[in-house]
mmCIF file of C-alpha atoms in Angstrom:
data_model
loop_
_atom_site.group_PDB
_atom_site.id
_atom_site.type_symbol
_atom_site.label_atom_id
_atom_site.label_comp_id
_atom_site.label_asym_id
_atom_site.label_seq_id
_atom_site.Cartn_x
_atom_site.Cartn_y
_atom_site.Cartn_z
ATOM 1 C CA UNK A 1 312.771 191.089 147.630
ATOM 2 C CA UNK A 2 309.834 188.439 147.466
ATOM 3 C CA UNK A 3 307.992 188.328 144.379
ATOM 4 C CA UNK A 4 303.990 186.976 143.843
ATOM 5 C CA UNK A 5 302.411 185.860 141.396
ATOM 6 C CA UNK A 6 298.878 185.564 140.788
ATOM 7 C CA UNK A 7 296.717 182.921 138.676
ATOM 8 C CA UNK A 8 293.371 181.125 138.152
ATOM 9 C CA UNK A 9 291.040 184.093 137.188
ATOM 10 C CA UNK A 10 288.780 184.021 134.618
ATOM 11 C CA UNK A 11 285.023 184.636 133.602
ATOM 12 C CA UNK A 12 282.311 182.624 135.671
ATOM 13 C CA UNK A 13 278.313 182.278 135.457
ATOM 14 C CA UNK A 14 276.735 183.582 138.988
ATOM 15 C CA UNK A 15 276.626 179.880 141.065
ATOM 16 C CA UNK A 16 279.878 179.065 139.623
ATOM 17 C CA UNK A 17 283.614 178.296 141.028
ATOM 18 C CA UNK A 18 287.461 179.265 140.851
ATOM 19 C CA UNK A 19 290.120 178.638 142.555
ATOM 20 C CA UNK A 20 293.475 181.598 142.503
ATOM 21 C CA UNK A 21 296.755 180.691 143.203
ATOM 22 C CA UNK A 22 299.270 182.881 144.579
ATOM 23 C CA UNK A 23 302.836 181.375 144.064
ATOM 24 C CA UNK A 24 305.640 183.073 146.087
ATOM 25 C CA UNK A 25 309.363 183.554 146.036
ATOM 26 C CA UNK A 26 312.235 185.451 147.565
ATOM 27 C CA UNK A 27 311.369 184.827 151.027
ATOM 28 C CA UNK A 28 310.711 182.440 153.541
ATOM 29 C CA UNK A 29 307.123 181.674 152.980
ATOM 30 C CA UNK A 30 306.664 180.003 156.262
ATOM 31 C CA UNK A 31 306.666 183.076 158.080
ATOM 32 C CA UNK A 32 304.064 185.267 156.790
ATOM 33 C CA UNK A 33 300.253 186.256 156.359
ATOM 34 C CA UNK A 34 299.499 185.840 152.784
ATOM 35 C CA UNK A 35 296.500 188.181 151.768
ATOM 36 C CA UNK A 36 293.858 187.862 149.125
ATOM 37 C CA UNK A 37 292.409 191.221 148.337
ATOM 38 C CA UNK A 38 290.267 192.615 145.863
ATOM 39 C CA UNK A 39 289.316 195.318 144.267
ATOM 40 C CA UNK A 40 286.323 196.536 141.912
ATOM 41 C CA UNK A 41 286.258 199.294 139.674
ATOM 42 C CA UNK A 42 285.731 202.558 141.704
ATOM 43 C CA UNK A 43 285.922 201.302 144.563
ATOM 44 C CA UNK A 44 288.980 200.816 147.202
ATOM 45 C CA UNK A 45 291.032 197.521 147.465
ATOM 46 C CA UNK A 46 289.413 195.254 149.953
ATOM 47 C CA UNK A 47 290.657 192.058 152.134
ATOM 48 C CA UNK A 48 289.266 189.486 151.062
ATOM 49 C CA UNK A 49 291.271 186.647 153.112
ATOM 50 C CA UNK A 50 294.191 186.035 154.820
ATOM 51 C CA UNK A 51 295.810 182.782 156.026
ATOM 52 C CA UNK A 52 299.125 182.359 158.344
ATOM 53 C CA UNK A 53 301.975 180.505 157.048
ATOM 54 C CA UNK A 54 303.515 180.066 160.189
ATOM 55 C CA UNK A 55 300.343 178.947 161.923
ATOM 56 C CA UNK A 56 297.661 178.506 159.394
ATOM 57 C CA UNK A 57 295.357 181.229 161.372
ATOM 58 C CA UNK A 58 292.451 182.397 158.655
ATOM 59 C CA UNK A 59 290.655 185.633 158.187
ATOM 60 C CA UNK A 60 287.385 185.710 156.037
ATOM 61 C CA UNK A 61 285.279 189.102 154.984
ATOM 62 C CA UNK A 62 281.864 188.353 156.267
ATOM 63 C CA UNK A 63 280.641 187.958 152.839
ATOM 64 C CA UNK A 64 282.592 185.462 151.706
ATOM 65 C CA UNK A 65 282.609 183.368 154.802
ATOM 66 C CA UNK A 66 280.968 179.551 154.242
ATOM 67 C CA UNK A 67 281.594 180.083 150.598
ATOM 68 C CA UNK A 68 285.746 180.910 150.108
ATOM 69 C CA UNK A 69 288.447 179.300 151.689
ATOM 70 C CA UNK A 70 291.947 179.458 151.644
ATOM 71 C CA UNK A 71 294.586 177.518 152.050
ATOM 72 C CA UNK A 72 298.795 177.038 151.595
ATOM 73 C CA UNK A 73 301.393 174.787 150.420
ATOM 74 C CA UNK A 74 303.931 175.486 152.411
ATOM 75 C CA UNK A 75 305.806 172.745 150.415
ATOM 76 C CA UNK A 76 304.912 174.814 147.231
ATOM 77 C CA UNK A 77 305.283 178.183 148.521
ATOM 78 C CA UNK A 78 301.763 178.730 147.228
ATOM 79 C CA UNK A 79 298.540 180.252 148.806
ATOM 80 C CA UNK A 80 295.314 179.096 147.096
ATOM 81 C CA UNK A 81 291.496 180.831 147.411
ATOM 82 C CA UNK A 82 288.743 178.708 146.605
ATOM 83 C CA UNK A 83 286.098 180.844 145.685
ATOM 84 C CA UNK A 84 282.435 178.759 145.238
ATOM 85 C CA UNK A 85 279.121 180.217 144.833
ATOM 86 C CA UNK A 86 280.513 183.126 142.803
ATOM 87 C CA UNK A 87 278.336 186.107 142.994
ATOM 88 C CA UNK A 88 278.100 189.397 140.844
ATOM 89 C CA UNK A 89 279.231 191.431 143.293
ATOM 90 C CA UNK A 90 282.627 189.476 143.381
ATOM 91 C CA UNK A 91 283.501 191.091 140.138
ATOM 92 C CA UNK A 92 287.241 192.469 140.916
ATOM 93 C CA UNK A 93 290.705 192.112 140.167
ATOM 94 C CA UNK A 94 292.184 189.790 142.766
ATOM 95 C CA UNK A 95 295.603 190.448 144.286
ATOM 96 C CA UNK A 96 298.035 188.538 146.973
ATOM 97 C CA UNK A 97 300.133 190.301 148.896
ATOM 98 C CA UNK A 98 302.450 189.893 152.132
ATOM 99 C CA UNK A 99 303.495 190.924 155.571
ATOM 100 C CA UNK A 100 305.902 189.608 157.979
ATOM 101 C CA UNK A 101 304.277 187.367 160.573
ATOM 102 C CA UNK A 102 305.620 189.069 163.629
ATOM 103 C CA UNK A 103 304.577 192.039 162.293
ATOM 104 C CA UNK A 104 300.917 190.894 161.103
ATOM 105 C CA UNK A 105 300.528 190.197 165.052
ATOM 106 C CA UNK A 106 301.413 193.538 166.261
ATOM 107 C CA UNK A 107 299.211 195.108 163.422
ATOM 108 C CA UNK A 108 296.172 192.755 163.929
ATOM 109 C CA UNK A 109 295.886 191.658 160.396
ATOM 110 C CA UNK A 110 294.318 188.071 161.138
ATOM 111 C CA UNK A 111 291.613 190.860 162.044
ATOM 112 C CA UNK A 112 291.323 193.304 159.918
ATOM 113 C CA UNK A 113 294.459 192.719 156.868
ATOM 114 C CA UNK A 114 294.797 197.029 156.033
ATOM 115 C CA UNK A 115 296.432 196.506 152.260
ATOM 116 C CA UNK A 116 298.390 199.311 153.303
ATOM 117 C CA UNK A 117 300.301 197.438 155.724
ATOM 118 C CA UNK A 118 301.285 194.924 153.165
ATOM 119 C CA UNK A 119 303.443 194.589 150.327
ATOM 120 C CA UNK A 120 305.323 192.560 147.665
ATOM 121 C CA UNK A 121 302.226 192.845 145.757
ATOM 122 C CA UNK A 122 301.404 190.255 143.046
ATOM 123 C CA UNK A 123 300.261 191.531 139.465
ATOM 124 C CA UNK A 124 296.278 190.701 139.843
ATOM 125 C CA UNK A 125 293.736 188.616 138.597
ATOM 126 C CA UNK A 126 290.633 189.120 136.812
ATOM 127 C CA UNK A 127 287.363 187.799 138.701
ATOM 128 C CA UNK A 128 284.057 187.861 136.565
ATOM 129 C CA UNK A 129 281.237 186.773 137.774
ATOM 130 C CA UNK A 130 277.809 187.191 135.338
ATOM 131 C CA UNK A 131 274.420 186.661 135.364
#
């Protein structure tokens, strides 16, 4: 079974900038959705972004459109999320997860990625954004 692993959290003034990785094995990384998600405390896990291996199709949260992007390395078998202009309110642990490409169509998830619908889900990363 395919295995991710999370990295590049940390503590960040408001303004600021990180950049997660999300380094996969165990399956062939070309043919998936890779999914950032988040989640704060009390509150439910969230997509954050999602990006198609096979065809490099995005999906962006309205509030982090024009200020995270993501990206992959096929060659790597890595999906990256470049989070800049950091706010507060993008406190959360930060996971990756995946779904099967054909079945990430048929769900939609370049729409709307459920985290119910996906799996193989990496450990999570701490995002801290202060004032």
């Amino acid at each position: 079974e395919g295995q991710l692993v999370e990295s590049g959290g940390g503590l960040v003034q408001a303004g600021g900038s990180l950049r997660l990785s999300c380094a996969a094995s165990g399956f062939t990384f070309g043919d998936y959705a890779i999914g950032w998600f988040r989640q704060a405390p009390g509150k439910r896990r969230e997509g954050v972004s999602c990006i198609s291996t096979s065809d490099g199709s995005t999906y962006y949260k309205e509030s982090v459109k024009g200020r995270f992007t993501i990206s992959s390395d096929n060659a790597k078998n890595t999906v990256y999320l470049q989070m800049n202009s950091l706010k507060l309110e993008d406190t959360a642990v930060y996971y990756c997860a995946a779904l099967a490409w054909a079945t990430a169509q048929a769900l939609g998830a370049m729409i709307f990625p459920d985290p119910d619908d996906f799996g193989s889900w990496g450990q999570g990363t701490q995002v801290t954004v202060s004032s």
